[in-house]
Coordinates of C-alpha atoms in Angstrom, one line a residue:
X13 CA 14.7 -108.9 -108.3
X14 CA 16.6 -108.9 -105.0
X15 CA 17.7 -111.4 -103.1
X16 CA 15.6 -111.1 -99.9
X17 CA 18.8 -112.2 -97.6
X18 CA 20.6 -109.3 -98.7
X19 CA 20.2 -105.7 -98.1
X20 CA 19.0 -103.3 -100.7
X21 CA 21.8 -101.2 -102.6
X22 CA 20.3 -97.8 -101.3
X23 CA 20.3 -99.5 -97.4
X24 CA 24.0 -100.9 -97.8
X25 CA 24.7 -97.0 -99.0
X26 CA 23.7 -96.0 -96.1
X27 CA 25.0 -98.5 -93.3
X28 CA 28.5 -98.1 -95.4
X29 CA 28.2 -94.0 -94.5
X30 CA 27.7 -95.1 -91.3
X31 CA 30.8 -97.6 -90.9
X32 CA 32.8 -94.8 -92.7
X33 CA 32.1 -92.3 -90.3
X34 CA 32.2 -94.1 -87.3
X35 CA 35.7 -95.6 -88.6
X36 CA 36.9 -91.9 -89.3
X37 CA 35.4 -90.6 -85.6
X38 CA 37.6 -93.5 -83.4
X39 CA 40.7 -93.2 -85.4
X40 CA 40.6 -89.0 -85.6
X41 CA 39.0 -88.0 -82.5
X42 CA 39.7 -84.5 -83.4
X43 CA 37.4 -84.7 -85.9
X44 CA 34.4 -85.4 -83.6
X45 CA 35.2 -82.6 -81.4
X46 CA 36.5 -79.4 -83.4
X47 CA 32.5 -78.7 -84.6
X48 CA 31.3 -79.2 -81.3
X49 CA 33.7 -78.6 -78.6
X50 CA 36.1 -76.7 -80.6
X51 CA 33.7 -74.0 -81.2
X52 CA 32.3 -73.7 -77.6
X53 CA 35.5 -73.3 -76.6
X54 CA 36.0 -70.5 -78.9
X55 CA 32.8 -69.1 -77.5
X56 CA 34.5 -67.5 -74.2
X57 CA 33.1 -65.1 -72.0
X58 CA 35.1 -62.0 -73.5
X59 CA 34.1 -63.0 -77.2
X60 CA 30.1 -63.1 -75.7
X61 CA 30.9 -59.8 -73.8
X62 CA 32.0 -58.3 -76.4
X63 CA 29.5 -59.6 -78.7
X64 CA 26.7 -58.4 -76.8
X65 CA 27.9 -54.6 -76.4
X66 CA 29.2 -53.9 -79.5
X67 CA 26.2 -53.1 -81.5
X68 CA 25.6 -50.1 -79.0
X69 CA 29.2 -48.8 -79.3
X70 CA 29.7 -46.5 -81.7
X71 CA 32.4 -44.1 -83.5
X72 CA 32.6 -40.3 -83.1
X73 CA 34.5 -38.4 -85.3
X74 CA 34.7 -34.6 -86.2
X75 CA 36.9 -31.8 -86.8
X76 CA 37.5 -29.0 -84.3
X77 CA 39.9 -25.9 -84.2
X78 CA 42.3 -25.7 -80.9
X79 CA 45.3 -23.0 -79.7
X80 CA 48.3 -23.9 -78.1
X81 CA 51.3 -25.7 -79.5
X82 CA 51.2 -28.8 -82.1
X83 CA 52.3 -32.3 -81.4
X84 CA 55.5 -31.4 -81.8
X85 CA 55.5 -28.7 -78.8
X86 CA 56.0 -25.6 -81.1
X87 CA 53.8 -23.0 -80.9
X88 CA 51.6 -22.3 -83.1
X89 CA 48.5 -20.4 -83.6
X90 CA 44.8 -21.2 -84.0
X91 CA 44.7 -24.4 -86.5
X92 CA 42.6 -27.4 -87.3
X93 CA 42.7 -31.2 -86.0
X94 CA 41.0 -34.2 -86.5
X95 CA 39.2 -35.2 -83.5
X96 CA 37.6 -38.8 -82.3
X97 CA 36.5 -40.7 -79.8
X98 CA 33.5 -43.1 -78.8
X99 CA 30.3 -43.2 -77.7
X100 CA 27.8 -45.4 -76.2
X101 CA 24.0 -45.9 -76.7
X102 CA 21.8 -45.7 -73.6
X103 CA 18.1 -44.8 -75.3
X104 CA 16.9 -46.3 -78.4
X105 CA 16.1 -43.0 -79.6
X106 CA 19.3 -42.0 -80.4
X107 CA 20.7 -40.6 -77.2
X108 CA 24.4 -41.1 -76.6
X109 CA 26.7 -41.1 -74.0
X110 CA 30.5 -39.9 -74.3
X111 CA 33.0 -37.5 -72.6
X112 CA 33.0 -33.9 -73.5
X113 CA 36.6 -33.5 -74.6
X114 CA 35.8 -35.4 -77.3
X115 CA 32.6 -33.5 -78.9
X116 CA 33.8 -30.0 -77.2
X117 CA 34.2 -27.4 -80.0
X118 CA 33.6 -30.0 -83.2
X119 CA 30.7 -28.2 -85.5
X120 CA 29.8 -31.4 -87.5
X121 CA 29.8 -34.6 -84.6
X122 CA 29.8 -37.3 -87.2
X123 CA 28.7 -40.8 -85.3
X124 CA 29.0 -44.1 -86.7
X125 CA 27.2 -47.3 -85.8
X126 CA 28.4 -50.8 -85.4
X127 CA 26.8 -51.8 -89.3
X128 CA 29.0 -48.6 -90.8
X129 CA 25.8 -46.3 -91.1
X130 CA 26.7 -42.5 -90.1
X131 CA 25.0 -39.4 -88.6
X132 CA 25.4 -36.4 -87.8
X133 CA 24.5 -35.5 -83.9
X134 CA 24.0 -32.3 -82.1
X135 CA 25.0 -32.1 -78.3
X136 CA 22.2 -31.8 -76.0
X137 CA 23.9 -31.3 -72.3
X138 CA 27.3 -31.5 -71.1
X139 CA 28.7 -31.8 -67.4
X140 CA 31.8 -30.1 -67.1
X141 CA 32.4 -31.7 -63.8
X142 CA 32.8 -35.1 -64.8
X143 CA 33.3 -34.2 -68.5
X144 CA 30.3 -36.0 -70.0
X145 CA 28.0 -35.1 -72.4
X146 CA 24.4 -36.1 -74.1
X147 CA 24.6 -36.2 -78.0
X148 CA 21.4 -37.5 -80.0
X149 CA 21.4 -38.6 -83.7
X150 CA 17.9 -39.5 -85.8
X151 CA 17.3 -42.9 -86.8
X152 CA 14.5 -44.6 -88.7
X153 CA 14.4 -47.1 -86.0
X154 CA 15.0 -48.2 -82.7
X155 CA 18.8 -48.6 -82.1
X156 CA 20.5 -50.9 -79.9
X157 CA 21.1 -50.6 -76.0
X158 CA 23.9 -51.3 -74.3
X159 CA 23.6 -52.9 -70.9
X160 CA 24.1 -51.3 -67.7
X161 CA 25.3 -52.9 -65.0
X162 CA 27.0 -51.0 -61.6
X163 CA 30.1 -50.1 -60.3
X164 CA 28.9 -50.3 -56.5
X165 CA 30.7 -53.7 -56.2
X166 CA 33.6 -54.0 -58.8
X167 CA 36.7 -56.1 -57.3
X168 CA 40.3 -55.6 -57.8
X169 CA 41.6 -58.2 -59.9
X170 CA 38.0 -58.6 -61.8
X171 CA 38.6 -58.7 -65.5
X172 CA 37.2 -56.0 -67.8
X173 CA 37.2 -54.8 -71.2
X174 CA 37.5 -52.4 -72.7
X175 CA 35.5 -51.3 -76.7
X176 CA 36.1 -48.4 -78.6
X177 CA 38.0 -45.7 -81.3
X178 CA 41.5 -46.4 -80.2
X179 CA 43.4 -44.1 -82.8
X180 CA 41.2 -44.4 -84.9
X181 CA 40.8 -48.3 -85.5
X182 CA 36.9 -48.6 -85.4
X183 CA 35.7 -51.3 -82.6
X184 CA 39.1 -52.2 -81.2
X185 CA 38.5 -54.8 -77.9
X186 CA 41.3 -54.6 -74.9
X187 CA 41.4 -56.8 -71.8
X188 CA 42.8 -56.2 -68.3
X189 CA 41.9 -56.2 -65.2
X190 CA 40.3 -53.7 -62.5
X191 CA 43.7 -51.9 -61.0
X192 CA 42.1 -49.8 -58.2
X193 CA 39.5 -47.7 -57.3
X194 CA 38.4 -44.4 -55.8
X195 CA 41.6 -42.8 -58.2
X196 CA 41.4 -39.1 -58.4
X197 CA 43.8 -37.9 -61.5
X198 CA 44.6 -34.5 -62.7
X199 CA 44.5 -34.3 -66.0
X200 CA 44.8 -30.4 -67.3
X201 CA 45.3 -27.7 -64.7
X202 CA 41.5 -27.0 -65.6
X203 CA 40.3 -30.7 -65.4
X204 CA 40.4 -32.8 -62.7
X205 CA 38.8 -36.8 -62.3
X206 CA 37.5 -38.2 -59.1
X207 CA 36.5 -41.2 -57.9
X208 CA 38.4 -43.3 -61.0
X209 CA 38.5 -46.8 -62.1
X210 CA 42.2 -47.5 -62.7
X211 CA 42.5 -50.6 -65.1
X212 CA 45.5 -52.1 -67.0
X213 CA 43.2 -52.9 -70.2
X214 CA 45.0 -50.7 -72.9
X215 CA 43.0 -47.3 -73.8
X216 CA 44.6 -45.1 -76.2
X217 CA 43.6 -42.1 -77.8
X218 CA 40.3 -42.4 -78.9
X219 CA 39.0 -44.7 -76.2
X220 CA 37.4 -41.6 -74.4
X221 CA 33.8 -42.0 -74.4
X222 CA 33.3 -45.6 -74.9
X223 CA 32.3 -48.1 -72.4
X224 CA 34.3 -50.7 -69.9
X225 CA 32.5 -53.9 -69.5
X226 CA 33.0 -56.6 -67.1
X227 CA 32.6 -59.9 -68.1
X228 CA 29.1 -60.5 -68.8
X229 CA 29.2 -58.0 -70.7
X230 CA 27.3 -55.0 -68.6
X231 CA 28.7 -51.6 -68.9
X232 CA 30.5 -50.7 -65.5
X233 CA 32.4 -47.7 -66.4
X234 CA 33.0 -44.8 -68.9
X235 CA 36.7 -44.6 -70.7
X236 CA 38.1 -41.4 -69.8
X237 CA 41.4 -40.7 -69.6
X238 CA 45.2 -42.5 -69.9
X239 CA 48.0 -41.9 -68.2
X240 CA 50.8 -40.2 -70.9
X241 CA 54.2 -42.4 -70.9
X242 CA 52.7 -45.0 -68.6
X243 CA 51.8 -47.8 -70.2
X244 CA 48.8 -50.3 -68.7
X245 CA 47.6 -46.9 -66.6
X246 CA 43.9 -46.1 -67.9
X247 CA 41.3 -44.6 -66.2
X248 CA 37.4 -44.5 -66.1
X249 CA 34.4 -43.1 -64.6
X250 CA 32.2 -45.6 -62.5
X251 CA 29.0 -46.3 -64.4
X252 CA 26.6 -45.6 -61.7
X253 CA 28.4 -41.7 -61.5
X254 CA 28.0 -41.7 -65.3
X255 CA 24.8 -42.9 -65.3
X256 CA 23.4 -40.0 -62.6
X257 CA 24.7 -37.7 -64.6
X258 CA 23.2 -38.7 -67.5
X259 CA 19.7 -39.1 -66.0
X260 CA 20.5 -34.9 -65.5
X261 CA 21.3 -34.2 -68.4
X262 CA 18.2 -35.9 -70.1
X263 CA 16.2 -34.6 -67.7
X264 CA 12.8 -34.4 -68.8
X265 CA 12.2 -31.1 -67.5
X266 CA 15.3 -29.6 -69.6
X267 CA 14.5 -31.7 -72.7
X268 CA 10.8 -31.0 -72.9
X269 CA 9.4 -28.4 -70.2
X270 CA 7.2 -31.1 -69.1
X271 CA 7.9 -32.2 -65.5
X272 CA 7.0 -35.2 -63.3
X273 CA 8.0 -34.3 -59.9
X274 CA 9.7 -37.3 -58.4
X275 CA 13.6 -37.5 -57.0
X276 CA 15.1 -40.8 -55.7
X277 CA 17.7 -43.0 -55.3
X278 CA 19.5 -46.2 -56.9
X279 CA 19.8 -49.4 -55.0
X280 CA 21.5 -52.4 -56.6
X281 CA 20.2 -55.2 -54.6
X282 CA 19.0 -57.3 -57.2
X283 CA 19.5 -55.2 -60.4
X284 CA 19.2 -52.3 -59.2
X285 CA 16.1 -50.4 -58.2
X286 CA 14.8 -46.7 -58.2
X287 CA 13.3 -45.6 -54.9
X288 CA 11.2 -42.3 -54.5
X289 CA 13.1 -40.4 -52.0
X290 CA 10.7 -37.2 -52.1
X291 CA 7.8 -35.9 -54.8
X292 CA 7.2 -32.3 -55.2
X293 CA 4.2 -30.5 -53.7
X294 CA 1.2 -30.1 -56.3
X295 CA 3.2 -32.3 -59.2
X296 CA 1.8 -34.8 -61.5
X297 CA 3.5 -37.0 -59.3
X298 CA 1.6 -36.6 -56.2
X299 CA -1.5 -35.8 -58.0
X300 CA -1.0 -39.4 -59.8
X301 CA -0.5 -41.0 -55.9
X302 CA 3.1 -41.4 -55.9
X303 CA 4.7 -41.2 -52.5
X304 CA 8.0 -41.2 -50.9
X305 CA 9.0 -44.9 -50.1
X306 CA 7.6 -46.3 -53.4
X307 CA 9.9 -48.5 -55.4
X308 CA 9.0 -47.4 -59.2
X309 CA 9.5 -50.8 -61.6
X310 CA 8.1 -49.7 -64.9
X311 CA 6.8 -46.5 -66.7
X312 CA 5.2 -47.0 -69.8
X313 CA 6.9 -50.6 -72.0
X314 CA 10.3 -49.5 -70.0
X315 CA 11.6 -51.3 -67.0
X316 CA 12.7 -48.9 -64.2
X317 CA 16.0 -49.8 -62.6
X318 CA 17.5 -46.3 -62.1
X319 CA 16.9 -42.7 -62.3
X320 CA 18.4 -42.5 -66.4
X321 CA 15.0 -45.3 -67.1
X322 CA 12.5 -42.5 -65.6
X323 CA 13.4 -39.8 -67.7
X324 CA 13.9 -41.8 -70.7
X325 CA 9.8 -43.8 -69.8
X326 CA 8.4 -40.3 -69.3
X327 CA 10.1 -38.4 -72.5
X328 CA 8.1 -38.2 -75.4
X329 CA 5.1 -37.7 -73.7
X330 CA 2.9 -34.7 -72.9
X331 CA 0.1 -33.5 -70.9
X332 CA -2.3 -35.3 -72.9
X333 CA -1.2 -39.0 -72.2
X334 CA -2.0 -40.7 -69.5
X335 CA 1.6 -42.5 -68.2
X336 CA 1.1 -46.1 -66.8
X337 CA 3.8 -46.1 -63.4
X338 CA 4.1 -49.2 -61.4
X339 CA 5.2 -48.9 -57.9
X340 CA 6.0 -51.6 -55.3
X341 CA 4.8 -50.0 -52.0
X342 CA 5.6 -52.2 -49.2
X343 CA 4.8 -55.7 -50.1
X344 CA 1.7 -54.8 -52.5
X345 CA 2.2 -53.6 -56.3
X346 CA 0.0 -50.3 -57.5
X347 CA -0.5 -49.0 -61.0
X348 CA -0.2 -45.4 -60.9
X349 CA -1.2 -43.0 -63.8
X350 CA 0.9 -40.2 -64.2
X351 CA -0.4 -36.8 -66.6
X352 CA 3.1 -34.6 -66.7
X353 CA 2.5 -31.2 -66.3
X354 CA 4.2 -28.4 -68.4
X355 CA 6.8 -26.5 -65.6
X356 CA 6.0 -22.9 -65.1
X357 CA 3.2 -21.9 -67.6
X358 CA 1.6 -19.7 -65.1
X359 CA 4.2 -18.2 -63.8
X360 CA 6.9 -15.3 -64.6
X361 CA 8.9 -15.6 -68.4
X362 CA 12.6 -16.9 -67.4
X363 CA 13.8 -13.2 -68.6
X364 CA 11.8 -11.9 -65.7
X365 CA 12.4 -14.5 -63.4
X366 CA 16.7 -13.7 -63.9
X367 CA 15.6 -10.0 -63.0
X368 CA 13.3 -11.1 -59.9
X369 CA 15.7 -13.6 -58.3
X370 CA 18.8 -12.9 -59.8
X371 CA 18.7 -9.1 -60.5
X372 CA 20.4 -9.3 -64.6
X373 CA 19.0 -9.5 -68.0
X374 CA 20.7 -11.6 -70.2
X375 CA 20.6 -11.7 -74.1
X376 CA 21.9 -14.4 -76.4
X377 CA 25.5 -14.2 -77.7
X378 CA 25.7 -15.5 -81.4
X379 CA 27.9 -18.7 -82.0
X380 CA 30.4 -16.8 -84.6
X381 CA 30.9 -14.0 -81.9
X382 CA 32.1 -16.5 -79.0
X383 CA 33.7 -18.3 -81.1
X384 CA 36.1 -15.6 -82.0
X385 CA 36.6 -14.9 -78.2
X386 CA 37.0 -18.1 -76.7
X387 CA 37.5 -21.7 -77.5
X388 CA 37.0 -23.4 -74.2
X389 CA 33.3 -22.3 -73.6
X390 CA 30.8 -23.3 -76.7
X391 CA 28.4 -20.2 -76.0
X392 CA 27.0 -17.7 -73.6
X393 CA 24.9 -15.2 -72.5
X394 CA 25.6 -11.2 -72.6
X395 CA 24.5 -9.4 -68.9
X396 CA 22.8 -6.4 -70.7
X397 CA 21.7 -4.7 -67.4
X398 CA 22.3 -5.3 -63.8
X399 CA 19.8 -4.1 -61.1
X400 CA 21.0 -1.8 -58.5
X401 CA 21.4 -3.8 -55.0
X402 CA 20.7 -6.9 -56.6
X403 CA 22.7 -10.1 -55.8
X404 CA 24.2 -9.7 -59.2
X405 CA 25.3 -6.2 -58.7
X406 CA 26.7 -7.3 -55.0
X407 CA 28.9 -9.6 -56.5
X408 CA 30.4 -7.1 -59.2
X409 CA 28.9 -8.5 -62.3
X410 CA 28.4 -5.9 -64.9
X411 CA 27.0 -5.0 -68.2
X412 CA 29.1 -6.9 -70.9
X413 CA 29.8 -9.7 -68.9
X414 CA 28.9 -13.1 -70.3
X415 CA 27.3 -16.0 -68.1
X416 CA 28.9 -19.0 -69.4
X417 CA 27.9 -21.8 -66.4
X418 CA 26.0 -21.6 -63.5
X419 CA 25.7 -24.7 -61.2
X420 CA 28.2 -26.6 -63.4
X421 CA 26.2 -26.2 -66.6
X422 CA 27.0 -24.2 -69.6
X423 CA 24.0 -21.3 -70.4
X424 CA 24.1 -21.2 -73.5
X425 CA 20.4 -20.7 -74.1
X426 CA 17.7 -19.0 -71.8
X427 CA 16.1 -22.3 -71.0
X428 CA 19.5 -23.1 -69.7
X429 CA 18.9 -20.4 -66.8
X430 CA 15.7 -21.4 -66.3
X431 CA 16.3 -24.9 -65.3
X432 CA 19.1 -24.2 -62.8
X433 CA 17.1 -21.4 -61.3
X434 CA 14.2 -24.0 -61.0
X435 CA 16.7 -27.0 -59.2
X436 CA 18.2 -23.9 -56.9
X437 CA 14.5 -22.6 -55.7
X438 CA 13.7 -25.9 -55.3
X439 CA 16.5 -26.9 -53.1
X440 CA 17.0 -23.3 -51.6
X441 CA 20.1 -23.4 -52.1
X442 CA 22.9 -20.1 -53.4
X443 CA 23.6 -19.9 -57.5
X444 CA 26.6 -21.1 -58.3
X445 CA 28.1 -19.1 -62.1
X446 CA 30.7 -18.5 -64.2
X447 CA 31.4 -15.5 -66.6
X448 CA 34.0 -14.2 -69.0
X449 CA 34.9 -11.1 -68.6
X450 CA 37.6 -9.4 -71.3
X451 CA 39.5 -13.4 -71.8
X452 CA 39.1 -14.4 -67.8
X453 CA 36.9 -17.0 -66.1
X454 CA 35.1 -15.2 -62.8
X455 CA 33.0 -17.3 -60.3
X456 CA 31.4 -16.9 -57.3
X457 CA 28.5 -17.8 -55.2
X458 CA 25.3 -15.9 -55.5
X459 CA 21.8 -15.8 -53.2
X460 CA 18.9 -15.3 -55.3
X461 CA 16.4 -13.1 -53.9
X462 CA 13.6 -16.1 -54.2
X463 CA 10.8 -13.8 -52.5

C-alpha cells in the first residue's frame, strides 16, 4: 500500500520525463529547434520546386548514327554515338515533350521515369522550326504532370531552375537566374532559336529537352541550347511558344482524324484561359453551340487553361461520345456537348486531293531507303508523277523528287499531307515544301489550285 501523500511510482516516472526533458530543452535550445525549425528551414522553395516537378521529368536516351568529324575534329565517316537528353510529361497518357535534336535519327528512344522504370517511345510530330517534338510511351497507368506555368511575365533577375540529363547524371538540379529575354541564337548554319530565355543556371549536354522552372515550381521554359566555351550562357524556349507548338503537334485532327472545329487564343490573366477566337463552319463545334467570344474552362474531367488542354480533353474520343465543354460566355456559364466528327469522310482520298490541289502523286519512301540517302530528314515521300501545268510542275518539281516538309512539317506519311493541305485550305493561304533532290534541300512557295 501507498502512501496517499506521495505520488505513485508510474506518475513520478512520468513527471521525472517531464523535468528531464524540459531541463535538456532550456540548457540545449538546439535541441528544441533542429526537428522543427531545422527542417522547415531545409524545406526551401527550390527543394519544394524541385520536388514537385521531378516526377514528370524524365531521361531519354538512345543510340543514333551521325557524319561529319568526331569529338576530336578529325573526319571521319558514318559512325555510331550515344545520344541523351530529357523530356518532360505534359499528358498522363504518356505524351512527352523534348527537343528534336535529341530524338532525331535514334531507332530505339529509350525514356526513363523518375522511379527508374523504362520505355521505349515512338515520335509522334516534330517542329523543325523551334526544334520540338511529341514522343509517347505506354504505361499501365496514369503518369505524372508537370505544371505549366507562362513565360508572358518572367523578370530578369527571377530565379529559375533548371532539371534534367546533364551528361548523363539522371535528375541533376541547377539554379540561376533569368539573364534576358527575347535572345535569338544561331546554333548550326541550319538551326536557328528565336525569341530565347537566356539564364545563368548551368545546362550542359543533356539538358536539351527538359524543363526550366521558376520558383514555385511551374514550368516556364524548355532547355535548349548552351553556349560552347561560355560558361553561365544557357538558353531556352518560353513555355507558352513550347506549349502552342505542342497543342499542334497533338492536334486532334492529326492524331485521330476526328476534328472539333474550334481555334483560340491564351490569356494568362489569372491562370491562363483559352478563348474561342473562331469555329469552323458546319463543325461539331458550332453544331454543339460553341461561338467565338466563349471562354472554354473544362472538357470532359480536364480543366481548360490553354490550347495543349483542348486537344488533350477531346483525344480519345470519337463520334460516338457525347463531350461535356463548359464555356463562360459573358458573365453566364453554359455546358456544351460536343460529338467530334471524323475530317473528310465524304470527300476526295488525300492521294487525289495532292493531284486536285497540288497537281503530284506521291508514294511512300521505305525507312532503309532514306536512311541510306540522308541523315538529316527521317523520311519522305517519292513525286511519282507530276501534272502538266499544275502548280507543282510550275515550280520545277519532277518525278523522283522527294517531299520531305511542307509548312514546317516533315511528310513522312500520307496523312502528313493531308493535314497541312487541310490547315492551308482552311486558311487560304500558298504551300510552303521542301524536297531532296540528288543530296540537296529545294523549297519554294506553292498555290494550290483549291477549286
Amino acid at each position: 500500500m501507498h502512501d496517499p501523500a506521495l505520488p505513485s511510482p508510474r506518475l513520478s516516472r512520468k513527471r521525472c520525463t517531464t523535468v528531464i526533458l524540459t531541463a535538456l530543452l532550456f540548457a540545449c535550445p538546439t535541441i528544441a529547434t533542429r526537428g522543427l525549425a531545422g527542417e522547415s528551414a531545409r524545406m526551401t522553395p527550390t527543394v519544394r520546386a524541385v520536388a514537385q516537378a521531378r516526377p514528370a521529368v524524365v531521361n531519354i536516351n538512345g543510340h543514333k548514327t551521325v557524319d561529319g568529324p568526331d569529338e576530336n575534329g578529325a573526319e571521319s565517316g558514318p559512325r555510331r554515338v550515344n545520344g541523351m537528353g530529357t523530356g518532360v510529361i505534359v499528358d498522363e497518357r504518356g505524351y512527352i515533350i523534348t527537343n528534336h535534336h535529341v530524338v532525331d535519327g535514334v531507332r530505339r528512344i529509350r525514356v526513363t521515369l523518375a522511379d527508374r522504370r523504362t520505355f521505349i517511345a515512338r515520335l509522334i510530330n516534330h517542329d523543325p522550326v523551334t526544334d520540338l517534338a511529341l514522343i509517347k510511351i505506354t504505361a499501365n497507368e496514369p503518369l505524372p504532370l508537370v505544371k505549366i506555368g507562362t513565360s508572358s511575365d518572367l523578370q530578369p533577375g527571377e530565379t529559375v531552375i533548371a532539371v534534367g540529363n546533364a551528361y548523363g547524371y539522371q535528375h541533376t538540379v541547377t539554379q540561376g537566374i533569368v539573364s534576358a529575354l527575347d535572345r535569338s541564337v544561331q546554333v548550326t548554319d541550319a538551326q536557328k532559336y528565336d525569341d530565347l530565355i537566356q539564364t545563368d543556371a548551368s545546362i550542359n549536354p543533356g539538358n536539351s529537352g527538359g524543363p526550366l522552372l521558376n520558383i514555385n515550381g511551374e514550368m516556364i521554359g524548355i532547355n535548349v541550347a548552351v553556349r560552347v566555351g561560355a560558361q553561365g550562357i544557357g538558353f531556352a524556349i518560353p513555355v507558352d511558344k513550347a506549349m502552342n507548338v505542342a497543342a499542334e503537334m497533338m492536334k486532334l485532327e492529326r492524331l485521330s482524324g476526328y476534328w472539333h472545329g474550334m481555334e483560340g487564343n491564351t490569356t494568362f490573366d489569372d491562370g491562363g484561359h483559352f478563348v474561342v477566337s473562331a469555329v469552323a463552319s458546319g463543325s461539331p463545334a458550332e453544331r454543339a453551340g460553341v461561338k467565338a467570344g466563349d471562354v472554354v474552362t473544362s472538357i470532359g474531367k480536364i480543366q481548360v487553361h490553354r490550347a495543349l488542354d483542348v486537344e488533350r480533353a477531346f483525344l480519345g474520343h470519337t463520334s460516338e461520345d457525347e463531350v461535356a465543354v463548359s464555356v463562360r460566355r459573358q458573365s453566364a456559364s453554359e455546358k456544351l456537348l460536343v460529338n467530334l466528327g471524323k475530317r473528310g469522310a465524304q470527300e476526295l482520298s488525300v492521294d487525289d486531293r495532292t493531284w486536285k490541289y497540288l497537281g503530284v502523286r506521291l508514294a511512300p519512301v521505305t525507312a532503309d531507303v532514306f536512311e541510306n540517302n540522308s541523315h538529316r530528314y527521317s523520311g519522305g515521300l517519292r513525286v511519282v508523277s507530276v501534272r502538266d501545268n499544275s502548280p507543282a510542275a510550275r515550280h520545277g518539281i519532277r518525278s523522283g523528287d522527294v517531299l520531305v516538309g511542307m509548312h514546317g512539317w516533315e511528310t513522312v506519311k500520307m496523312s502528313d499531307v493531308d493535314y497541312v493541305l487541310r490547315q492551308t485550305q482552311d486558311a487560304d493561304e500558298p504551300v510552303k515544301f521542301y524536297i531532296v533532290r540528288g543530296g540537296t534541300t529545294l523549297y519554294g512557295d506553292m498555290e494550290p489550285v483549291w477549286r
